[in-house]
XYZ file of C-alpha atoms in Angstrom:
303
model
C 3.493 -14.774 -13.886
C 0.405 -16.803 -12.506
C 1.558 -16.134 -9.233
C 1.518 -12.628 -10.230
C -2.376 -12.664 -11.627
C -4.003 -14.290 -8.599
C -1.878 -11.569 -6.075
C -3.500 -8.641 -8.422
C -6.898 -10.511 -8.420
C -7.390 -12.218 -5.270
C -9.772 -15.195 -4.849
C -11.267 -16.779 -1.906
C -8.965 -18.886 0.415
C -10.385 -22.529 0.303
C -8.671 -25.245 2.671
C -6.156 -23.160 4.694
C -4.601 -24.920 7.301
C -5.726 -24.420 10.840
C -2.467 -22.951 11.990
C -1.189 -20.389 9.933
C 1.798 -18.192 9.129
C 0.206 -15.336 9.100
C -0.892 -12.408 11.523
C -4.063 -11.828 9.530
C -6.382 -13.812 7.713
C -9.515 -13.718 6.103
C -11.564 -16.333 5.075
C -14.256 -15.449 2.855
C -15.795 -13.038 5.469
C -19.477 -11.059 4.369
C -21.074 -8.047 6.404
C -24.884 -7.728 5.973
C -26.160 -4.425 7.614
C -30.011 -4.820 8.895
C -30.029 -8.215 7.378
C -33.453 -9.855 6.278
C -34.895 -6.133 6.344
C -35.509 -2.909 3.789
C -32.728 -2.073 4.588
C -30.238 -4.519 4.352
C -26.692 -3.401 2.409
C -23.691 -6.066 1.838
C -20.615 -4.167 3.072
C -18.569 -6.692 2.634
C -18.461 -9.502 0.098
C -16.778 -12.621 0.570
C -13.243 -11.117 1.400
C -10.167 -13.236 1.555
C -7.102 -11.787 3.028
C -3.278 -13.120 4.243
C -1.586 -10.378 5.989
C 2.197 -11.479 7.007
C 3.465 -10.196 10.692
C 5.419 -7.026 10.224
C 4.058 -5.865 6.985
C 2.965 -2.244 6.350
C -0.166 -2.661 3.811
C -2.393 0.252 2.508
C -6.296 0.018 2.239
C -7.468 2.013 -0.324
C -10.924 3.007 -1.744
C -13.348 5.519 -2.373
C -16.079 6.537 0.125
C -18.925 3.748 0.724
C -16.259 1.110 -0.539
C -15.711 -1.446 2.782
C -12.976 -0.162 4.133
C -14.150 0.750 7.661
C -16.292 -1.844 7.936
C -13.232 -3.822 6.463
C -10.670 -2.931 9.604
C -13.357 -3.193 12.187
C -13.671 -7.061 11.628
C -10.414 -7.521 12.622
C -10.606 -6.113 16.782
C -14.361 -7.836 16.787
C -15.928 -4.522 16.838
C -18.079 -6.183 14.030
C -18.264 -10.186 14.085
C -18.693 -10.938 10.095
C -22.260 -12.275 8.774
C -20.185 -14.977 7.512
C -16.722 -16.491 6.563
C -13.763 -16.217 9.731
C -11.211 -14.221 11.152
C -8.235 -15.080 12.196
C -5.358 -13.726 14.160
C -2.175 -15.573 15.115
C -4.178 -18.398 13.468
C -6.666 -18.694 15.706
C -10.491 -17.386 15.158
C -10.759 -14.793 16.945
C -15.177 -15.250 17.934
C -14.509 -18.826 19.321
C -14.275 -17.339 22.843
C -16.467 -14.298 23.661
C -13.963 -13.719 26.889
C -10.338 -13.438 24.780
C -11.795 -10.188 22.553
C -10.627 -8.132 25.411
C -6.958 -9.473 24.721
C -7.695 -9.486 21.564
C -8.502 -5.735 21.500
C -5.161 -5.460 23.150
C -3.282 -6.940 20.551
C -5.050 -5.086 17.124
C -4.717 -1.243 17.820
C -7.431 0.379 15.825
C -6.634 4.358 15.880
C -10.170 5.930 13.858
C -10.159 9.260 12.059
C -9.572 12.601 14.666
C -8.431 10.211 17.847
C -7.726 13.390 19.340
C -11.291 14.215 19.976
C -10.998 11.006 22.809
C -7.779 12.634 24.462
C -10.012 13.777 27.938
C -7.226 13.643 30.524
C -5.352 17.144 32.101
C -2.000 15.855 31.081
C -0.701 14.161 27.946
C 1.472 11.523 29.971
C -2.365 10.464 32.359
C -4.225 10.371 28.824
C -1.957 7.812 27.197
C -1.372 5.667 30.663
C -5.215 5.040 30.473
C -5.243 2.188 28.716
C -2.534 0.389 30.199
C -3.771 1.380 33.675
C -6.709 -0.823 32.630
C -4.468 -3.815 32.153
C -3.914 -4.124 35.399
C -0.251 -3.832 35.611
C 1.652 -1.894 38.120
C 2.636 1.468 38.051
C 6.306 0.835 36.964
C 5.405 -0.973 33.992
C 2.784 1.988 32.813
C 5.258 4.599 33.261
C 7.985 2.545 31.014
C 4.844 1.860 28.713
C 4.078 5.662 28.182
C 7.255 7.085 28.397
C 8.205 4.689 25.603
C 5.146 5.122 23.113
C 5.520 8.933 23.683
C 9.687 8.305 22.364
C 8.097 6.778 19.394
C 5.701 9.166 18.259
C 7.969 11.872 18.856
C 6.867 13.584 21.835
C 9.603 14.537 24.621
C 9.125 15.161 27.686
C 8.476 18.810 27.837
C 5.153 17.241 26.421
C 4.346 15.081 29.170
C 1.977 17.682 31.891
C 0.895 19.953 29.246
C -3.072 19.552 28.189
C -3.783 17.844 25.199
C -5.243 21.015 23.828
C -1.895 22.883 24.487
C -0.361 20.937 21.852
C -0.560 21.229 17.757
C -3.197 19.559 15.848
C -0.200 17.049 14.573
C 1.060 16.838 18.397
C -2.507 16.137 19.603
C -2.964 13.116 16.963
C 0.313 11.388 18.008
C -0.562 11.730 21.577
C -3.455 9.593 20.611
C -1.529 7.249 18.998
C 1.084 6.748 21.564
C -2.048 5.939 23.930
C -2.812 3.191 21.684
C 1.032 2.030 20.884
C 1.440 1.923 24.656
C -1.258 -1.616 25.033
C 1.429 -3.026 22.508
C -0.373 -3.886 20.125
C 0.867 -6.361 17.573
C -1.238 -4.872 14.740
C -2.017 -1.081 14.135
C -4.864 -0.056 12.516
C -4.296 3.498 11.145
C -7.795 4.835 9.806
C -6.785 8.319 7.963
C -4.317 9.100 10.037
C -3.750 12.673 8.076
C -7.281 13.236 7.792
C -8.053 17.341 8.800
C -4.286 18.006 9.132
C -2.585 21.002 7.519
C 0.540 19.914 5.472
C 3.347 20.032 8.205
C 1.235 18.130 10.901
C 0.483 15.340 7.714
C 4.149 15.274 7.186
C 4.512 14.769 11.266
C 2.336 11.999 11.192
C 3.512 10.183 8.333
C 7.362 10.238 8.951
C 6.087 8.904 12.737
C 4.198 6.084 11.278
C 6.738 4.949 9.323
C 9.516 5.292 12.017
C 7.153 2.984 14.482
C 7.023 0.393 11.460
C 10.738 0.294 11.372
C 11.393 0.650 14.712
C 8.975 -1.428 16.454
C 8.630 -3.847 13.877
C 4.638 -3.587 13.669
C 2.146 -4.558 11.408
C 0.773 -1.849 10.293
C -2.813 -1.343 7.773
C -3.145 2.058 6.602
C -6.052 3.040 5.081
C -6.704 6.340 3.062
C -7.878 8.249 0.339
C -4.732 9.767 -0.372
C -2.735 7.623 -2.887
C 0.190 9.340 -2.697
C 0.538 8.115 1.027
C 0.337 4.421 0.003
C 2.512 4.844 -2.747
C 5.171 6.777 -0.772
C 4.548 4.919 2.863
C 3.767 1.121 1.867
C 5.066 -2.187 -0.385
C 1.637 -3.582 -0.907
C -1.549 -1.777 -1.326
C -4.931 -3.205 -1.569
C -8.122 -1.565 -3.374
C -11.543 -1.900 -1.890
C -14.990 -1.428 -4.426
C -17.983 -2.436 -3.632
C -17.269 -4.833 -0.408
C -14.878 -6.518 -2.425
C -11.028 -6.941 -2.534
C -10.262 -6.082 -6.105
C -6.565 -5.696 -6.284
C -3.791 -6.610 -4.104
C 0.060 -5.724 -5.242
C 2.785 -3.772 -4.462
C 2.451 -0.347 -5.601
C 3.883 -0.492 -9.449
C 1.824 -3.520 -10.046
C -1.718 -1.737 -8.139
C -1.114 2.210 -9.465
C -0.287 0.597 -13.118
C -3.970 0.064 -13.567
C -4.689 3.572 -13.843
C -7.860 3.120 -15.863
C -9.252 1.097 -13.742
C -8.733 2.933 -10.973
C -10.567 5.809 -12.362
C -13.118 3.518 -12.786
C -13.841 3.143 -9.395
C -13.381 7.006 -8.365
C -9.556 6.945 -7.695
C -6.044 7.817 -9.263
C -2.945 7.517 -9.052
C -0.082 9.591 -7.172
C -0.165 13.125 -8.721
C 3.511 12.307 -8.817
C 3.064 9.459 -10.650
C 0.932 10.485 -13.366
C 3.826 14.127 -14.048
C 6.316 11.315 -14.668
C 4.060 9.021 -16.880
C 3.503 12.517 -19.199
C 7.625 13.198 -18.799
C 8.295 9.826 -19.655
C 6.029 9.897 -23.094
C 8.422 12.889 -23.831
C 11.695 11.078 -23.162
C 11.585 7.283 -22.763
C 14.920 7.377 -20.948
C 12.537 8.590 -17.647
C 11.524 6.225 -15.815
C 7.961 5.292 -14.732
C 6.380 3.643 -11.339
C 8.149 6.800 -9.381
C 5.677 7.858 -5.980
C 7.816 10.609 -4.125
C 9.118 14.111 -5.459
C 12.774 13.146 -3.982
C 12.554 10.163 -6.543
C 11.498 11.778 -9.241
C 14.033 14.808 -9.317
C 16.683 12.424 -8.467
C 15.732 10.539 -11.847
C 14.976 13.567 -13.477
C 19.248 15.472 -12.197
C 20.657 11.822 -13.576
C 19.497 12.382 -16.868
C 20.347 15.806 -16.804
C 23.694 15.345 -15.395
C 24.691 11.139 -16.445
């Protein structure tokens, strides 16, 4: 149960190896904003992190919490104040002229990516960024055709206008321009953020057919904990520039309290079965999706 402890309470990473097994990782990184000034803020406080290749992990945590900072660390958008980064093992500021392939290989999709779609056709907006690799036209063309199959757009989508297509349409076009540098990492930053309910469901069945599809690892971070719950296996909780729970989602939305604490909750779903189960004890608990909990709900109905 140690084992257990330390995963729900992560501490710093002291004397890791200099190759590693892991996609991701974190050593004891800080972010100072306007450092030595008025206005200097610590975003981020000596975080530690191991991230295994093809896991799907959610980043939770209120407004103000690290998060963004958090995810930009890991494409050197932001180079930390202190601590390292590593991907693949290797630090990823030792050589100022890799963070373009670098870049390439950790997809970082913000909040509303459609607001960057500026070509006339969908198929011309998501070759852009493999047009800038420098590879020929065939390999492009297989490149977009296939991140387009993966976010679910045919090819009746391909020479429309991104603003032909629906708000949910118009956010997975922006995706597949990002899934078509194949990356090895994708960042998802609120992926459902402004979207009415069916282009939300659109965008979360799509991210979780790329993770099983393309075997990707995937961060997503979000407010919503239902979507962690429902979408992930391991979900980590940001407060105050700090990591302060890591575990799979029983383990992290079992600390209601202190969840609250910070300005969060748990899955509305979650909490109807925690009342239920107070009622009858034969419900069970640590349910995060309505098809779960009316299956458990007809089996004690109908045994």
């Amino acid at each position: 149960m140690k084992a257990q402890t330390n995963r729900l309470n992560p501490q710093p990473n002291e004397g890791a190896e200099e190759t590693s097994p892991y996609i991701i990782e974190l050593r004891q990184i800080s972010h100072i904003y306007n450092e030595d000034s008025v206005f200097e803020k610590r975003a981020i406080d000596n975080v530690s992190l191991k991230i295994k290749a093809g896991e799907m992990v959610a980043l939770i945590g209120h407004t103000g919490s690290g998060k963004s900072t958090l995810i930009q660390h890991l494409n050197a958008l932001l180079k930390p104040s202190s601590g390292m980064v590593l991907i693949n093992g290797k630090d990823i500021h030792t050589d100022k002229a890799k963070l373009k392939s670098i870049r390439q290989r950790v997809g970082l999709v913000f909040q509303y990516p459609e607001h960057q779609l500026f070509e006339a056709e969908v198929f011309k907006d998501v070759a852009f960024g493999p047009n800038q690799m420098g590879l020929t036209e065939e390999e492009v063309n297989t490149r977009v055709k296939s991140a387009l199959e993966v976010v679910g757009l045919d090819e009746s989508c391909y020479h429309k206008s991104p603003f032909e297509l629906s708000g949910g349409q118009k956010r997975r076009a922006a995706i597949a321009g990002v899934l078509a540098m194949r990356p090895e990492i994708l960042i998802l930053d609120e992926p459902t953020a402004g979207l009415d309910p069916r282009g939300r469901d659109e965008i979360l069945s799509q991210i979780k057919h790329m993770h099983t599809k393309l075997g990707l690892t995937i961060i997503l971070v979000s407010h919503s904990m239902d979507d962690a719950a429902r979408l992930t296996d391991r979900i980590l909780v940001m407060n105050k520039g700090c990591i302060i729970c890591d575990g799979t989602p029983i383990e992290v939305f079992a600390q209601g309290e202190m969840l609250k604490n910070i300005g969060l909750d748990v899955p509305q779903i979650s909490s109807l079965m925690t009342c239920l189960h107070e009622k009858n004890s034969n419900l069970p608990t640590g349910i995060f999706s309505v098809e779960a909990a009316a299956d458990a709900i007809m089996k004690l109905v109908r045994p």
